[in-house]
XYZ file of C-alpha atoms in Angstrom:
491
model
C 19.370 -104.890 -75.395
C 22.554 -105.716 -77.384
C 23.792 -105.914 -81.075
C 22.665 -109.430 -81.319
C 19.074 -108.484 -80.632
C 18.830 -104.816 -82.018
C 19.969 -102.992 -85.045
C 21.417 -99.543 -84.506
C 23.407 -97.959 -81.777
C 22.569 -94.397 -81.191
C 23.841 -92.198 -78.210
C 25.209 -95.217 -76.365
C 22.098 -97.516 -76.669
C 21.117 -100.474 -79.099
C 17.983 -99.892 -80.456
C 15.495 -101.454 -82.652
C 14.734 -99.747 -85.918
C 11.755 -99.080 -87.781
C 12.795 -99.076 -91.276
C 12.869 -101.885 -93.895
C 13.584 -105.259 -92.936
C 16.463 -107.002 -94.470
C 18.996 -109.953 -94.042
C 22.583 -111.066 -94.166
C 23.155 -114.480 -95.419
C 26.273 -116.792 -95.878
C 27.306 -116.552 -99.317
C 27.852 -120.286 -99.502
C 24.836 -121.870 -98.107
C 22.235 -119.070 -97.433
C 22.025 -119.517 -93.992
C 20.852 -116.562 -91.619
C 23.739 -114.419 -90.294
C 21.982 -111.159 -89.384
C 18.415 -110.102 -89.601
C 17.153 -106.236 -88.969
C 15.749 -103.174 -90.376
C 17.332 -100.278 -92.185
C 17.712 -96.864 -90.382
C 15.009 -94.278 -91.430
C 16.129 -90.876 -92.301
C 14.890 -89.755 -88.739
C 16.715 -92.382 -87.130
C 19.853 -91.316 -89.169
C 19.281 -88.027 -88.233
C 19.023 -88.984 -84.419
C 22.429 -90.819 -84.783
C 23.852 -87.492 -86.310
C 22.191 -85.382 -83.299
C 23.735 -87.727 -80.836
C 27.463 -87.556 -82.487
C 26.951 -83.567 -82.686
C 25.963 -83.325 -78.937
C 28.649 -85.579 -78.124
C 31.647 -83.675 -80.091
C 32.200 -80.486 -77.879
C 33.184 -82.703 -74.568
C 34.822 -85.673 -76.673
C 37.280 -82.942 -78.451
C 38.418 -81.765 -75.045
C 39.243 -85.184 -73.596
C 43.088 -85.463 -73.608
C 44.619 -87.164 -76.464
C 46.408 -89.517 -74.024
C 42.890 -90.590 -72.681
C 41.643 -91.296 -76.113
C 44.628 -93.141 -77.079
C 44.197 -95.094 -73.574
C 40.483 -95.954 -74.956
C 41.666 -97.041 -78.179
C 44.509 -99.481 -76.473
C 41.524 -100.906 -74.402
C 39.628 -101.468 -77.681
C 42.657 -103.064 -78.968
C 42.929 -105.596 -76.100
C 39.286 -106.635 -76.251
C 39.309 -107.091 -79.955
C 42.505 -109.121 -79.679
C 41.022 -111.494 -76.879
C 37.981 -112.220 -79.228
C 39.808 -112.547 -82.442
C 38.538 -115.820 -83.243
C 35.169 -114.725 -82.908
C 35.301 -112.103 -85.275
C 37.217 -114.086 -87.736
C 34.539 -116.690 -87.815
C 32.081 -113.887 -88.283
C 33.801 -112.223 -91.326
C 33.898 -116.012 -92.583
C 30.230 -116.661 -92.425
C 29.299 -113.120 -93.678
C 31.733 -112.467 -96.648
C 32.512 -115.982 -97.596
C 36.287 -115.795 -96.917
C 38.362 -118.977 -95.914
C 38.808 -118.800 -92.178
C 42.822 -118.303 -92.680
C 42.224 -114.969 -94.524
C 39.500 -114.173 -92.067
C 41.737 -114.388 -89.289
C 44.568 -111.983 -91.045
C 41.608 -109.462 -91.345
C 40.573 -109.771 -87.364
C 44.246 -109.220 -86.304
C 44.777 -106.271 -88.644
C 41.747 -104.653 -86.802
C 43.637 -104.840 -83.515
C 46.797 -104.046 -85.074
C 45.665 -100.649 -86.439
C 45.286 -99.081 -83.335
C 49.140 -98.656 -82.476
C 49.652 -97.670 -86.431
C 46.811 -94.867 -85.963
C 48.525 -93.963 -82.742
C 51.876 -93.644 -84.334
C 50.683 -91.883 -87.235
C 48.651 -89.206 -85.017
C 51.891 -88.688 -82.841
C 54.191 -88.266 -85.971
C 51.990 -86.499 -88.364
C 49.329 -84.333 -86.277
C 51.181 -83.582 -82.862
C 51.469 -79.952 -81.285
C 54.840 -78.300 -82.604
C 56.320 -74.966 -81.846
C 59.292 -72.841 -82.716
C 60.972 -70.130 -80.691
C 60.843 -66.564 -82.966
C 62.517 -63.814 -80.989
C 60.228 -62.846 -78.244
C 57.196 -64.874 -79.731
C 56.487 -68.399 -80.349
C 54.988 -70.084 -83.701
C 52.741 -72.895 -82.735
C 50.985 -75.589 -84.878
C 48.010 -77.464 -83.202
C 45.535 -79.873 -84.828
C 41.845 -80.035 -84.246
C 39.248 -82.528 -84.856
C 36.793 -81.546 -87.831
C 33.577 -82.711 -85.803
C 31.048 -85.392 -87.130
C 32.335 -87.721 -89.494
C 30.106 -90.220 -91.605
C 31.851 -93.522 -92.296
C 30.531 -95.754 -94.991
C 32.177 -99.247 -95.432
C 32.553 -101.886 -97.766
C 31.710 -105.614 -97.849
C 35.148 -106.848 -98.927
C 37.215 -106.155 -95.763
C 33.916 -105.305 -93.521
C 36.046 -104.766 -90.165
C 39.466 -103.902 -91.353
C 38.729 -100.995 -93.894
C 36.319 -99.026 -91.824
C 38.121 -99.761 -88.662
C 41.023 -97.646 -90.641
C 38.885 -94.763 -90.929
C 37.329 -95.042 -87.287
C 40.307 -95.433 -85.069
C 42.321 -92.331 -86.364
C 39.071 -90.356 -86.451
C 38.450 -91.166 -82.607
C 41.868 -90.655 -81.609
C 41.792 -87.356 -83.375
C 38.850 -86.235 -81.211
C 36.024 -86.674 -83.812
C 32.646 -88.216 -83.319
C 31.341 -90.841 -85.751
C 28.284 -92.057 -87.662
C 29.065 -95.573 -89.182
C 27.040 -97.468 -91.864
C 28.172 -100.527 -92.824
C 27.729 -102.392 -96.057
C 24.219 -103.831 -96.287
C 25.745 -106.977 -97.124
C 27.710 -107.138 -93.832
C 25.725 -105.590 -91.116
C 26.946 -108.425 -88.412
C 30.509 -107.610 -88.767
C 29.620 -103.838 -88.595
C 27.681 -104.141 -85.322
C 30.565 -106.543 -83.751
C 32.770 -103.418 -84.116
C 30.601 -100.828 -82.521
C 29.687 -103.382 -79.949
C 33.564 -103.541 -78.883
C 33.669 -99.883 -78.442
C 30.475 -99.903 -76.395
C 32.566 -102.564 -74.081
C 35.321 -99.942 -73.867
C 33.006 -97.579 -72.498
C 32.960 -94.798 -75.074
C 30.916 -91.688 -73.899
C 27.597 -91.822 -75.278
C 27.155 -90.319 -78.930
C 30.883 -90.670 -79.685
C 30.153 -93.479 -81.897
C 26.797 -94.310 -83.652
C 25.723 -96.973 -86.025
C 23.189 -96.930 -88.468
C 22.198 -100.009 -90.685
C 20.933 -100.109 -94.131
C 21.485 -99.882 -97.970
C 21.563 -97.106 -100.275
C 18.862 -94.897 -98.832
C 20.556 -94.945 -95.399
C 23.619 -94.112 -96.883
C 21.922 -91.128 -98.816
C 20.320 -89.767 -95.549
C 23.728 -89.799 -93.919
C 25.760 -88.077 -96.990
C 23.140 -85.383 -97.141
C 22.945 -84.757 -93.628
C 23.842 -80.814 -93.135
C 25.097 -81.651 -89.664
C 27.907 -83.863 -90.440
C 31.286 -82.311 -91.007
C 32.747 -84.851 -93.304
C 32.419 -88.566 -94.919
C 34.883 -91.338 -95.306
C 34.066 -93.874 -97.823
C 35.395 -96.781 -99.147
C 33.582 -98.526 -102.034
C 32.998 -98.588 -105.739
C 33.730 -95.677 -107.990
C 30.064 -95.298 -109.163
C 29.211 -94.351 -105.350
C 32.036 -92.444 -104.585
C 31.296 -90.014 -107.609
C 27.618 -89.920 -106.505
C 29.115 -88.799 -103.115
C 31.284 -86.279 -104.710
C 28.464 -84.576 -106.613
C 26.236 -84.570 -103.252
C 29.288 -82.707 -101.533
C 29.598 -80.113 -104.466
C 29.421 -76.598 -103.193
C 30.382 -77.654 -99.695
C 34.010 -76.966 -99.194
C 33.581 -76.936 -95.467
C 33.070 -80.596 -95.408
C 35.989 -83.033 -95.758
C 35.553 -86.125 -98.199
C 37.879 -89.029 -98.416
C 37.122 -91.614 -101.238
C 38.864 -94.798 -101.738
C 37.491 -96.573 -104.656
C 38.222 -99.347 -106.928
C 40.605 -99.836 -110.009
C 41.182 -101.434 -113.420
C 44.579 -102.373 -111.977
C 47.412 -103.315 -114.423
C 50.079 -105.906 -113.635
C 52.898 -105.793 -116.340
C 55.231 -108.907 -116.657
C 58.437 -108.204 -118.582
C 61.992 -109.816 -118.698
C 61.747 -112.067 -115.777
C 63.742 -115.229 -115.560
C 61.682 -117.261 -112.990
C 58.275 -117.704 -114.690
C 56.923 -119.949 -111.864
C 57.475 -117.082 -109.261
C 55.763 -114.673 -111.848
C 53.123 -116.801 -112.088
C 52.487 -117.254 -108.393
C 52.648 -113.424 -107.885
C 50.006 -113.147 -110.571
C 47.606 -115.406 -108.926
C 48.281 -113.613 -105.373
C 47.554 -110.508 -107.274
C 44.517 -111.472 -109.277
C 42.701 -114.246 -107.289
C 43.335 -113.456 -103.489
C 39.932 -112.830 -101.558
C 38.109 -114.249 -104.865
C 39.258 -111.164 -106.613
C 37.453 -108.896 -104.291
C 40.225 -106.657 -103.426
C 40.485 -103.084 -104.556
C 44.045 -103.659 -105.521
C 43.601 -106.982 -107.239
C 45.119 -107.091 -110.785
C 42.499 -107.020 -113.649
C 44.646 -106.532 -116.524
C 47.802 -108.806 -117.185
C 49.888 -107.010 -119.524
C 52.670 -109.193 -121.210
C 55.028 -108.617 -124.207
C 54.289 -110.982 -126.974
C 57.701 -112.768 -126.378
C 56.841 -113.670 -122.898
C 53.085 -114.244 -123.265
C 52.953 -117.857 -124.103
C 55.640 -119.319 -121.853
C 53.909 -117.380 -118.950
C 50.383 -118.141 -119.547
C 51.255 -121.846 -119.842
C 53.144 -121.384 -116.401
C 49.877 -119.663 -115.032
C 47.327 -122.031 -116.321
C 49.050 -125.083 -114.726
C 49.426 -123.318 -111.390
C 46.077 -122.111 -111.477
C 44.605 -125.654 -111.932
C 46.040 -126.344 -108.356
C 44.485 -123.578 -106.785
C 41.688 -124.684 -104.055
C 38.482 -122.967 -104.097
C 35.613 -123.635 -101.927
C 33.487 -122.750 -98.662
C 34.987 -121.171 -95.732
C 34.147 -124.509 -93.567
C 36.029 -126.890 -96.188
C 38.664 -128.938 -94.675
C 41.501 -128.786 -95.934
C 40.833 -124.744 -96.070
C 40.623 -123.249 -99.844
C 42.803 -120.720 -100.915
C 39.730 -118.679 -102.298
C 36.263 -118.461 -101.011
C 33.133 -117.372 -102.612
C 32.176 -113.796 -103.883
C 30.040 -111.764 -101.861
C 26.430 -112.831 -103.109
C 24.673 -115.353 -105.892
C 23.867 -111.846 -107.580
C 27.524 -110.780 -107.762
C 28.363 -114.412 -109.194
C 25.921 -114.014 -111.936
C 27.111 -110.623 -112.687
C 30.863 -111.526 -113.348
C 29.482 -114.733 -115.448
C 27.667 -112.251 -117.510
C 30.618 -109.905 -117.615
C 32.728 -112.853 -118.941
C 30.039 -113.756 -121.552
C 29.938 -110.219 -122.748
C 33.556 -110.178 -123.472
C 33.671 -113.334 -125.275
C 30.896 -112.090 -127.534
C 33.238 -108.999 -128.123
C 36.106 -111.228 -129.395
C 37.859 -112.129 -126.388
C 39.391 -115.472 -126.267
C 39.079 -117.739 -123.186
C 42.080 -119.253 -121.828
C 40.467 -120.686 -118.557
C 36.603 -120.407 -118.274
C 35.150 -118.901 -114.999
C 32.530 -121.307 -113.753
C 30.168 -121.821 -111.064
C 30.825 -124.323 -108.704
C 29.149 -126.859 -106.423
C 25.795 -125.759 -107.404
C 26.549 -122.418 -105.618
C 25.846 -119.309 -107.473
C 28.338 -117.457 -105.243
C 31.137 -119.989 -105.683
C 33.240 -119.229 -109.008
C 36.322 -120.786 -110.134
C 39.256 -118.425 -111.500
C 38.794 -117.171 -115.101
C 41.173 -115.676 -117.586
C 40.257 -114.251 -120.876
C 42.850 -112.859 -123.549
C 41.267 -109.465 -124.771
C 43.955 -108.374 -126.878
C 41.831 -108.375 -129.728
C 38.872 -106.604 -128.315
C 39.001 -103.242 -130.012
C 36.991 -101.415 -127.516
C 37.862 -102.795 -124.272
C 35.450 -101.753 -121.373
C 37.435 -99.625 -118.628
C 35.441 -101.233 -115.864
C 36.321 -103.292 -112.546
C 34.973 -106.717 -112.621
C 34.937 -107.334 -108.838
C 35.767 -110.792 -108.732
C 38.285 -113.756 -109.824
C 38.498 -112.726 -113.351
C 41.643 -111.676 -115.265
C 41.926 -109.919 -118.426
C 45.186 -110.517 -120.570
C 46.599 -108.061 -123.100
C 49.442 -108.857 -125.199
C 51.763 -105.975 -126.285
C 55.061 -105.391 -128.428
C 57.513 -104.111 -125.921
C 57.803 -102.687 -122.383
C 56.918 -99.029 -123.597
C 53.665 -100.097 -124.886
C 52.945 -102.307 -122.051
C 53.363 -99.138 -119.619
C 51.355 -97.162 -122.215
C 48.475 -99.659 -121.900
C 48.636 -99.801 -117.961
C 47.727 -96.129 -117.978
C 45.075 -96.395 -120.461
C 42.475 -96.323 -117.651
C 40.463 -93.627 -115.711
C 41.293 -95.313 -112.760
C 44.663 -95.139 -110.828
C 44.591 -97.516 -107.456
C 47.336 -99.957 -107.821
C 49.905 -101.060 -110.454
C 52.656 -103.736 -110.552
C 55.748 -104.696 -112.353
C 57.253 -108.030 -112.409
C 60.875 -107.841 -113.772
C 64.382 -108.640 -113.060
C 65.467 -105.332 -114.380
C 65.847 -102.071 -111.946
C 65.936 -99.884 -114.923
C 62.731 -101.113 -115.998
C 61.117 -100.575 -112.665
C 62.644 -97.094 -112.734
C 60.988 -96.296 -116.019
C 57.738 -97.516 -114.584
C 57.609 -95.843 -111.399
C 58.221 -92.487 -112.963
C 55.337 -92.863 -115.509
C 52.798 -94.966 -113.899
C 49.600 -93.209 -112.395
C 48.593 -95.133 -109.456
C 48.742 -94.491 -105.648
C 49.720 -98.061 -104.877
C 52.822 -99.402 -107.107
C 54.795 -102.474 -106.408
C 57.765 -104.223 -107.668
C 58.030 -107.854 -107.615
C 55.542 -108.032 -105.071
C 51.790 -108.793 -105.505
C 49.434 -105.957 -106.381
C 47.288 -106.839 -103.186
C 50.266 -106.287 -100.693
C 50.196 -102.997 -98.623
C 51.802 -101.859 -95.448
C 49.978 -100.337 -92.663
C 53.062 -97.923 -92.324
C 52.145 -96.486 -95.813
C 49.499 -94.443 -97.387
C 46.936 -96.134 -99.135
C 44.625 -94.421 -102.071
C 44.733 -93.639 -105.772
C 44.214 -91.143 -108.211
C 41.923 -90.677 -111.148
C 38.383 -92.540 -110.450
C 40.119 -94.300 -107.587
C 40.346 -91.785 -105.155
C 40.388 -88.100 -104.392
C 44.035 -87.601 -103.270
C 42.868 -88.376 -99.590
C 44.752 -91.663 -98.828
C 43.920 -93.463 -95.929
C 46.322 -96.350 -94.341
C 48.994 -94.277 -92.301
C 47.977 -91.087 -93.877
C 44.270 -91.417 -92.538
C 45.636 -88.923 -89.747
C 45.685 -86.230 -92.148
C 41.873 -86.165 -93.007
C 40.774 -86.467 -89.533
C 41.800 -82.961 -88.140
C 42.985 -79.552 -89.528
C 46.097 -77.459 -88.699
C 45.788 -74.136 -86.622
C 48.739 -71.706 -86.906
C 49.272 -69.498 -84.009
C 51.660 -66.564 -83.136
C 51.916 -66.487 -79.340
C 53.598 -64.225 -76.762
C 52.983 -64.508 -72.942
C 53.253 -60.602 -72.268
C 51.939 -57.534 -74.062
C 55.179 -55.358 -74.732
C 55.797 -52.393 -77.079
C 58.226 -53.590 -79.817
C 61.424 -52.006 -79.994
C 60.645 -50.132 -83.213
C 57.283 -49.275 -84.839
C 56.123 -49.207 -88.322
C 56.455 -46.491 -90.561
C 53.731 -43.897 -90.159
C 52.831 -44.392 -86.483
C 54.426 -41.799 -84.205
C 54.544 -42.869 -80.436
C 56.990 -40.432 -79.125
């Protein structure tokens, strides 16, 4: 039995599930990608038990050997990169060019995780007179991983590799919208030959996730997804300080354009910030904040450039810049959100529309919400941008911070002093200057504040939430000190 014919991977074996059936289909045409069943509460418990049983021996495997297995995984993924990219395109709707970049990042994450582990979580010692001060790092135990749909391989992979290298065992639940990609990843770890129970996979939607979150035998949870989901998990973990919780959530991300000469470049960066991945990156700009003086010329340039942006299906030739959103339901929710804003007084600049008889294929939309008095502070997860006009730069920064979220923020400006003002005041975990908000480096931390995260950044800093430090004072021999404490007479 393999991932092509089974649903869950528990204790080194692919298994058919006994829960409710569900399917994954291509967003663009409805063709079947994956079909199976959700894991029941008992099957989730079996997966956690397998991970618990595997942990004592796995944590004792030398780090060099765990790293060797991770490198083997890297080699296998790299050799089958095209296969993974096509599967991502089919299940998510991304253009193939973009899916290829995600597939490459899956293999590339291995070396980054190893570097971070060796740099941030390695054994160290200091000689202090006749003893040593030693810092070691120990794995946490059984970690649950809940993955998102927008980067169904790259983002959970960014949790799984650091966790395994550190010596933890894993129970992974992919998004119910991308079960095939999740199964593909775990099947490659199976090919590597990880010991039974070290990594486990359970498929399903909310009920499966709740069973994993609430299981008493997990030592932590690593989550990437919506703020609504993250808040629910945070509440479920209340009163359990012994468990680690790393939350990476979305944002109502601002992009300020101020005092810039090259409006064409500014418009291009705005498009990359707002509409790449059909607006389904958690770092996408949702609010374009621009001073009154610059607003009209910038928007004219943006609208003209946007008219040349190609959107379509992943199989189109030539390839589009932008594919579908994840589902017809998501597409309809976005159109409803646009209608609601217009009913509240927003002014349409470019209408977001359904395209080619496909509810999941939307053209990019832009609305001016400056006159909407009670603007909703919500993330519209799609190709949709709100424009807010302000009087000056200080007002722009204040507006940028007018959100409960704090994942990403960007400034496009020719003035360094403006960036210095911005970087000192903006509340966000990813802040870019004259780069797209959707740009990130694997050598940097990745996470946010507010409703965007709980100060457990992933990226290069994922190593930090996969182990805990142990401090020791050590001496090779039992010896009497040269002097004793007051009140102890050993004469």
